[in-house]
Short mmCIF file of C-alpha atoms in Angstrom, two decimals:
data_model
loop_
_atom_site.label_atom_id
_atom_site.label_comp_id
_atom_site.label_asym_id
_atom_site.label_seq_id
_atom_site.Cartn_x
_atom_site.Cartn_y
_atom_site.Cartn_z
CA UNK X 27 38.84 20.12 126.89
CA UNK X 28 37.71 17.60 124.28
CA UNK X 29 40.11 16.39 121.62
CA UNK X 30 39.72 18.67 118.60
CA UNK X 31 37.95 17.14 115.63
CA UNK X 32 39.52 17.82 112.24
CA UNK X 33 37.05 18.61 109.48
CA UNK X 34 38.71 17.66 106.19
CA UNK X 35 37.81 18.82 102.74
CA UNK X 36 34.09 18.26 102.02
CA UNK X 37 33.68 16.70 105.48
CA UNK X 38 30.74 17.47 107.63
CA UNK X 39 30.92 16.87 111.37
CA UNK X 40 28.28 17.44 114.06
CA UNK X 41 28.82 17.09 117.77
CA UNK X 42 27.18 17.68 121.12
CA UNK X 43 28.83 20.02 123.61
CA UNK X 44 31.73 19.92 124.52
CA UNK X 45 33.66 19.84 121.27
CA UNK X 46 36.29 21.74 119.32
CA UNK X 47 36.02 21.63 115.53
CA UNK X 48 38.95 22.74 113.40
CA UNK X 49 39.84 23.08 109.75
CA UNK X 50 43.40 23.89 108.66
CA UNK X 51 44.45 25.84 105.60
CA UNK X 52 41.16 26.99 104.06
CA UNK X 53 41.81 28.74 100.75
CA UNK X 54 38.90 29.24 98.40
CA UNK X 55 36.85 26.81 100.49
CA UNK X 56 34.45 27.86 103.23
CA UNK X 57 34.45 26.74 106.86
CA UNK X 58 30.85 27.03 107.98
CA UNK X 59 29.67 26.36 111.49
CA UNK X 60 26.03 26.20 112.60
CA UNK X 61 25.30 25.84 116.30
CA UNK X 62 22.45 25.77 118.78
CA UNK X 63 23.03 28.73 121.13
CA UNK X 64 21.34 26.99 124.05
CA UNK X 65 22.33 23.32 123.91
CA UNK X 66 25.67 24.20 122.23
CA UNK X 67 25.30 21.30 119.75
CA UNK X 68 27.36 22.34 116.76
CA UNK X 69 28.35 21.23 113.30
CA UNK X 70 31.10 22.28 110.87
CA UNK X 71 31.35 21.70 107.16
CA UNK X 72 34.22 22.39 104.75
CA UNK X 73 32.54 23.53 101.56
CA UNK X 74 34.58 23.33 98.33
CA UNK X 75 32.24 24.47 95.57
CA UNK X 76 29.08 26.56 95.24
CA UNK X 77 26.68 24.49 93.23
CA UNK X 78 26.08 20.76 92.91
CA UNK X 79 24.11 21.26 89.72
CA UNK X 80 27.45 21.71 87.90
CA UNK X 81 28.53 18.24 88.99
CA UNK X 82 27.84 14.76 87.63
CA UNK X 83 27.33 13.20 91.03
CA UNK X 84 27.32 14.20 94.69
CA UNK X 85 29.46 11.72 96.62
CA UNK X 86 29.73 13.98 99.71
CA UNK X 87 27.00 16.48 100.57
CA UNK X 88 29.62 18.69 102.26
CA UNK X 89 31.31 19.33 98.98
CA UNK X 90 28.79 21.85 97.67
CA UNK X 91 27.15 24.83 99.39
CA UNK X 92 23.67 23.99 98.16
CA UNK X 93 23.80 20.43 99.51
CA UNK X 94 25.94 21.12 102.58
CA UNK X 95 23.63 23.56 104.36
CA UNK X 96 20.43 21.44 104.34
CA UNK X 97 22.40 18.29 105.20
CA UNK X 98 24.17 20.02 108.11
CA UNK X 99 20.82 21.25 109.43
CA UNK X 100 19.33 17.76 109.22
CA UNK X 101 22.24 16.30 111.15
CA UNK X 102 21.90 19.02 113.83
CA UNK X 103 18.13 18.34 114.18
CA UNK X 104 18.92 14.64 114.64
CA UNK X 105 20.99 15.63 117.67
CA UNK X 106 18.04 17.63 119.05
CA UNK X 107 19.03 21.11 117.88
CA UNK X 108 16.16 23.60 117.76
CA UNK X 109 15.83 25.74 114.67
CA UNK X 110 15.00 29.03 116.42
CA UNK X 111 18.19 28.67 118.45
CA UNK X 112 20.49 28.05 115.51
CA UNK X 113 23.10 30.60 114.44
CA UNK X 114 25.84 30.43 111.83
CA UNK X 115 29.44 31.72 111.48
CA UNK X 116 31.67 31.31 108.50
CA UNK X 117 35.16 32.01 107.19
CA UNK X 118 37.13 31.40 104.00
CA UNK X 119 36.42 32.07 100.36
CA UNK X 120 39.78 33.70 99.59
CA UNK X 121 41.12 34.30 96.10
CA UNK X 122 44.60 32.80 96.53
CA UNK X 123 46.10 34.06 93.27
CA UNK X 124 45.35 37.45 91.78
CA UNK X 125 45.14 36.80 88.07
CA UNK X 126 45.59 40.01 86.15
CA UNK X 127 42.63 40.66 83.90
CA UNK X 128 41.23 37.28 84.79
CA UNK X 129 39.25 38.14 87.91
CA UNK X 130 36.11 36.80 86.23
CA UNK X 131 37.73 33.46 85.51
CA UNK X 132 35.30 31.00 87.07
CA UNK X 133 37.85 28.85 88.80
CA UNK X 134 39.91 31.67 90.32
CA UNK X 135 36.77 33.42 91.54
CA UNK X 136 35.48 30.22 93.16
CA UNK X 137 36.07 31.70 96.62
CA UNK X 138 33.61 34.54 95.95
CA UNK X 139 31.05 32.19 94.46
CA UNK X 140 31.37 29.97 97.54
CA UNK X 141 30.73 32.96 99.86
CA UNK X 142 27.65 34.03 97.81
CA UNK X 143 26.20 30.50 97.61
CA UNK X 144 26.70 29.74 101.29
CA UNK X 145 25.20 33.09 102.38
CA UNK X 146 22.21 32.52 100.12
CA UNK X 147 21.64 28.96 101.39
CA UNK X 148 21.66 30.20 104.98
CA UNK X 149 19.15 32.90 104.16
CA UNK X 150 16.91 30.42 102.32
CA UNK X 151 17.07 28.11 105.34
CA UNK X 152 16.27 31.03 107.67
CA UNK X 153 19.50 30.69 109.68
CA UNK X 154 21.02 33.94 110.95
CA UNK X 155 24.64 34.51 110.01
CA UNK X 156 26.10 36.09 113.15
CA UNK X 157 29.55 36.89 111.85
CA UNK X 158 31.92 36.05 109.06
CA UNK X 159 35.48 36.60 107.89
CA UNK X 160 35.55 35.96 104.16
CA UNK X 161 37.17 36.98 100.91
CA UNK X 162 40.57 38.62 100.56
CA UNK X 163 43.64 36.83 99.34
CA UNK X 164 44.92 34.96 102.41
CA UNK X 165 44.25 31.42 103.55
CA UNK X 166 42.74 30.74 106.98
CA UNK X 167 42.80 28.11 109.67
CA UNK X 168 39.66 28.02 111.79
CA UNK X 169 38.64 26.62 115.16
CA UNK X 170 35.21 26.57 116.75
CA UNK X 171 34.72 25.89 120.42
CA UNK X 172 31.27 24.95 121.73
CA UNK X 173 32.39 26.21 125.12
CA UNK X 174 32.69 29.84 124.05
CA UNK X 175 30.75 29.62 120.73
CA UNK X 176 33.66 31.60 119.28
CA UNK X 177 35.09 31.06 115.85
CA UNK X 178 38.85 31.66 115.90
CA UNK X 179 40.37 32.58 112.53
CA UNK X 180 44.12 32.37 111.98
CA UNK X 181 45.78 34.00 108.98
CA UNK X 182 49.46 33.83 108.07
CA UNK X 183 51.13 37.18 108.72
CA UNK X 184 48.14 39.01 110.21
CA UNK X 185 47.54 36.81 113.23
CA UNK X 186 44.45 35.55 114.97
CA UNK X 187 40.98 36.97 115.45
CA UNK X 188 37.74 35.81 117.01
CA UNK X 189 34.41 36.28 115.33
CA UNK P 23 32.21 7.66 84.89
CA UNK P 24 35.08 7.53 87.32
CA UNK P 25 37.80 9.91 86.21
CA UNK P 26 40.37 7.47 87.67
CA UNK P 27 39.45 4.47 85.66
CA UNK P 28 40.06 6.20 82.36
CA UNK P 29 43.83 6.35 82.66
CA UNK P 30 45.98 3.28 82.08
CA UNK P 31 49.68 2.75 82.77
CA UNK P 32 50.51 3.83 79.23
CA UNK P 33 48.69 7.11 79.80
CA UNK P 34 50.40 7.67 83.12
CA UNK P 35 53.80 6.97 81.53
CA UNK P 36 53.08 9.49 78.76
CA UNK P 37 52.03 12.11 81.29
CA UNK P 38 55.11 11.46 83.40
CA UNK P 39 57.29 11.86 80.28
CA UNK P 40 55.71 15.23 79.58
CA UNK P 41 56.57 16.21 83.15
CA UNK P 42 60.12 14.97 82.60
CA UNK P 43 60.69 16.94 79.41
CA UNK P 44 59.01 20.05 80.82
CA UNK P 45 60.87 20.06 84.13
CA UNK P 46 64.15 19.20 82.35
CA UNK P 47 63.81 22.38 80.34
CA UNK P 48 62.79 24.25 83.47
CA UNK P 49 65.87 23.04 85.34
CA UNK P 50 68.11 24.20 82.51
CA UNK P 51 66.53 27.63 82.45
CA UNK P 52 66.81 27.99 86.24
CA UNK P 53 70.41 26.80 86.13
CA UNK P 54 71.28 29.52 83.59
CA UNK P 55 69.49 32.21 85.60
CA UNK P 56 71.18 31.29 88.89
CA UNK P 57 74.48 30.22 87.32
CA UNK P 58 74.37 27.13 89.48
CA UNK P 59 73.87 23.40 88.96
CA UNK P 60 70.21 22.42 89.21
CA UNK P 61 69.30 18.73 89.55
CA UNK P 62 65.85 17.28 89.16
CA UNK P 63 64.09 14.25 90.56
CA UNK P 64 62.12 11.75 88.48
CA UNK P 65 58.61 13.21 88.01
CA UNK P 66 55.71 11.61 89.85
CA UNK P 67 52.36 11.55 88.06
CA UNK P 68 49.48 10.47 90.20
CA UNK P 69 45.77 10.61 90.67
CA UNK P 70 45.06 11.98 94.09
CA UNK P 71 41.57 11.95 95.65
CA UNK P 72 40.58 15.67 95.77
CA UNK P 73 39.90 15.35 99.52
CA UNK P 74 43.57 14.50 100.11
CA UNK P 75 45.07 17.14 97.82
CA UNK P 76 45.52 19.73 100.58
CA UNK P 77 47.67 17.40 102.68
CA UNK P 78 49.35 15.48 99.92
CA UNK P 79 52.61 17.42 99.77
CA UNK P 80 52.99 18.22 103.46
CA UNK P 81 51.35 19.77 106.48
CA UNK P 82 48.44 22.05 105.48
CA UNK P 83 49.73 24.87 107.67
CA UNK P 84 53.25 24.81 106.20
CA UNK P 85 54.22 28.26 104.99
CA UNK P 86 55.05 28.26 101.28
CA UNK P 87 55.61 30.64 98.43
CA UNK P 88 53.85 29.71 95.17
CA UNK P 89 53.98 31.11 91.70
CA UNK P 90 51.19 30.20 89.31
CA UNK P 91 50.92 30.62 85.56
CA UNK P 92 48.22 29.37 83.29
CA UNK P 93 48.00 28.60 79.64
CA UNK P 94 44.65 28.61 77.95
CA UNK P 95 43.80 27.59 74.41
CA UNK P 96 44.35 24.31 72.61
CA UNK P 97 45.61 22.97 75.90
CA UNK P 98 44.57 24.50 79.20
CA UNK P 99 46.70 23.92 82.22
CA UNK P 100 47.93 25.54 85.43
CA UNK P 101 51.49 25.25 86.55
CA UNK P 102 52.67 25.99 90.08
CA UNK P 103 56.22 26.44 91.26
CA UNK P 104 56.31 26.07 95.03
CA UNK P 105 59.02 26.51 97.60
CA UNK P 106 59.22 26.83 101.40
CA UNK P 107 58.81 30.45 102.46
CA UNK P 108 62.29 30.55 104.05
CA UNK P 109 63.91 28.89 101.05
CA UNK P 110 62.19 31.33 98.73
CA UNK P 111 64.07 34.18 100.38
CA UNK P 112 67.37 32.41 99.83
CA UNK P 113 66.55 31.65 96.23
CA UNK P 114 65.41 35.18 95.41
CA UNK P 115 68.47 36.73 97.04
CA UNK P 116 70.64 34.80 94.59
CA UNK P 117 69.44 37.06 91.80
CA UNK P 118 68.96 40.30 93.68
CA UNK P 119 72.16 42.18 92.86
CA UNK P 120 72.33 44.21 96.06
CA UNK P 121 72.15 43.78 99.81
CA UNK P 122 68.53 44.29 100.87
CA UNK P 123 68.94 43.25 104.51
CA UNK P 124 68.97 46.93 105.65
CA UNK P 125 65.63 47.74 104.05
CA UNK P 126 62.35 47.66 105.89
CA UNK P 127 60.20 44.53 105.76
CA UNK P 128 57.64 45.88 103.23
CA UNK P 129 60.29 46.96 100.76
CA UNK P 130 62.10 43.65 101.07
CA UNK P 131 58.91 41.70 100.48
CA UNK P 132 58.15 43.76 97.39
CA UNK P 133 61.57 43.10 95.93
CA UNK P 134 61.41 39.41 96.76
CA UNK P 135 57.87 39.08 95.35
CA UNK P 136 59.04 40.55 92.12
CA UNK P 137 62.10 38.29 92.04
CA UNK P 138 60.16 35.09 92.84
CA UNK P 139 57.55 35.98 90.22
CA UNK P 140 60.35 36.31 87.65
CA UNK P 141 62.00 33.08 88.72
CA UNK P 142 58.70 31.25 88.68
CA UNK P 143 57.95 32.73 85.26
CA UNK P 144 61.25 31.49 83.84
CA UNK P 145 60.86 28.01 85.32
CA UNK P 146 57.24 27.56 84.31
CA UNK P 147 57.71 29.31 80.95
CA UNK P 148 60.52 26.88 80.10
CA UNK P 149 58.25 23.99 81.04
CA UNK P 150 55.58 25.24 78.66
CA UNK P 151 58.09 25.93 75.91
CA UNK P 152 59.13 22.29 76.02
CA UNK P 153 55.49 21.20 75.97
CA UNK P 154 54.89 23.50 73.03
CA UNK P 155 57.79 21.93 71.15
CA UNK P 156 56.61 18.38 71.57
CA UNK P 157 52.98 19.08 70.76
CA UNK P 158 53.31 21.89 68.19
CA UNK P 159 50.72 23.85 70.16
CA UNK P 160 50.97 27.55 70.82
CA UNK P 161 50.72 27.94 74.56
CA UNK P 162 50.17 31.55 75.57
CA UNK P 163 50.79 32.14 79.25
CA UNK P 164 49.37 34.52 81.78
CA UNK P 165 51.66 36.75 83.80
CA UNK P 166 52.78 35.00 86.99
CA UNK P 167 50.70 35.34 90.17
CA UNK P 168 52.43 34.97 93.53
CA UNK P 169 50.89 33.72 96.80
CA UNK P 170 52.71 33.38 100.11
CA UNK P 171 50.45 31.29 102.27
CA UNK P 172 49.62 27.99 103.86
CA UNK P 173 50.22 24.94 101.70
CA UNK P 174 46.67 23.74 102.41
CA UNK P 175 45.10 27.00 101.25
CA UNK P 176 46.94 26.91 97.97
CA UNK P 177 46.13 23.24 97.32
CA UNK P 178 42.53 23.96 98.30
CA UNK P 179 42.14 25.82 95.03
CA UNK P 180 43.63 22.90 93.11
CA UNK P 181 41.14 20.50 94.73
CA UNK P 182 38.26 22.82 93.72
CA UNK P 183 39.48 22.93 90.12
CA UNK P 184 39.14 19.18 89.85
CA UNK P 185 36.16 18.92 92.19
CA UNK P 186 33.89 20.40 89.54
CA UNK P 187 34.19 17.31 87.37
CA UNK P 188 35.15 14.48 89.63
CA UNK P 189 36.67 13.02 92.70
CA UNK P 190 40.35 12.93 91.86
CA UNK P 191 43.09 15.26 90.64
CA UNK P 192 45.91 14.51 88.21
CA UNK P 193 49.10 15.96 89.63
CA UNK P 194 52.50 15.76 88.05
CA UNK P 195 55.19 16.81 90.50
CA UNK P 196 58.99 17.16 90.15
CA UNK P 197 61.50 18.52 92.60
CA UNK P 198 64.33 20.80 91.51
CA UNK P 199 67.49 20.88 93.64
CA UNK P 200 69.70 23.92 93.46
CA UNK P 201 73.36 23.15 94.17
CA UNK P 202 76.32 25.29 95.18
CA UNK P 203 74.39 27.17 97.86
CA UNK P 204 75.08 26.97 101.60
CA UNK P 205 71.74 25.45 102.39
CA UNK P 206 69.69 22.63 100.89
CA UNK P 207 67.47 24.45 98.38
CA UNK P 208 64.69 22.65 96.61
CA UNK P 209 61.48 23.71 94.92
CA UNK P 210 58.62 21.85 93.32
CA UNK P 211 57.00 22.14 89.95
CA UNK P 212 53.43 20.89 89.79
CA UNK P 213 51.54 20.55 86.53
CA UNK P 214 47.76 20.67 86.90
CA UNK P 215 46.09 20.08 83.55
CA UNK P 216 42.57 21.45 83.43
CA UNK P 217 39.93 18.79 83.74
CA UNK P 218 39.32 17.48 80.19
CA UNK P 219 42.63 18.83 78.88
CA UNK P 220 44.56 15.67 79.59
CA UNK P 221 42.58 13.82 76.96
CA UNK P 222 43.68 16.40 74.32
CA UNK P 223 47.30 15.98 75.37
CA UNK P 224 47.19 12.17 75.35
CA UNK P 225 45.51 12.21 71.93
CA UNK P 226 48.22 14.54 70.63
CA UNK P 227 50.88 12.23 71.95
CA UNK P 228 49.22 9.35 70.17
CA UNK P 229 48.43 7.24 73.22
CA UNK P 230 44.70 7.82 73.42
#
């Protein structure tokens, strides 16, 4: 078993098989993994915000959904991944605090906006989203293994599931 | 422009002093509520790269209980009171006037959620009252929201708040220590001014 690689906030990591990619304590952020079903080359990105057009500069492409997806695909192609074999899984996008009467508050709804933006970017890129565990109010820790191509999602209180 | 570069030592001192006055008032309010001595540490004001925010106060998978209130208006800011999940139960039980150990888990959690929301509300409300006094601003607050979750997940949101405008987050943190209890009991107050709001505060304090 390879040493697990931690994917920090706004980080983007790609690796050939075998690899284990993990992200701890996702709240409103998204853990997105795209992998080649055949060669098992995989990449994970920890997306913080939906749209880079709201920002003054883009220091890390992994920070925004609209820059993260194309960049992750490019990195995967560099490792020889083949587009028709690529699939995606994602988790995260929780709303950590329920603000009464403030559900439309842009910053507290950032989880939902992250889910929407990431889903849209995958669809624009023509990558099939196989499964996801998103939304709700609980944080998640995620782990992707290129061995099983399973995305393990841990939530405090409710335990672990595989998607 | 780099958000970091804008703040000098004088600014940081002023921000720390706001944290000091706010948390001082919060400690007094908590002390009255619990009828116990509450000590506070010296506040730490710092600019933290947003990518490190989730791990800045401990392991991202640490289980914590957090209460958040916001004020929006002349000055917009979020305040979080955070305490270890196990310690939260000890602190809430100090103000719950009956033995709840016999109740089922769901009922206990409901009572404790309500108690921690109230404690958080008193602590953070007192902080904002102090801030209101020194600035003359009216600072209306939202009702408290409670989350019991991983530290990383809660700080994730904080990182996103700042991520919209830059690469670092201004965090003002103070620890409160509750005395006269069997166990070491400490919580943390974190002030998270909305991006852009700090400038208003510094101008009001006459240092910008």
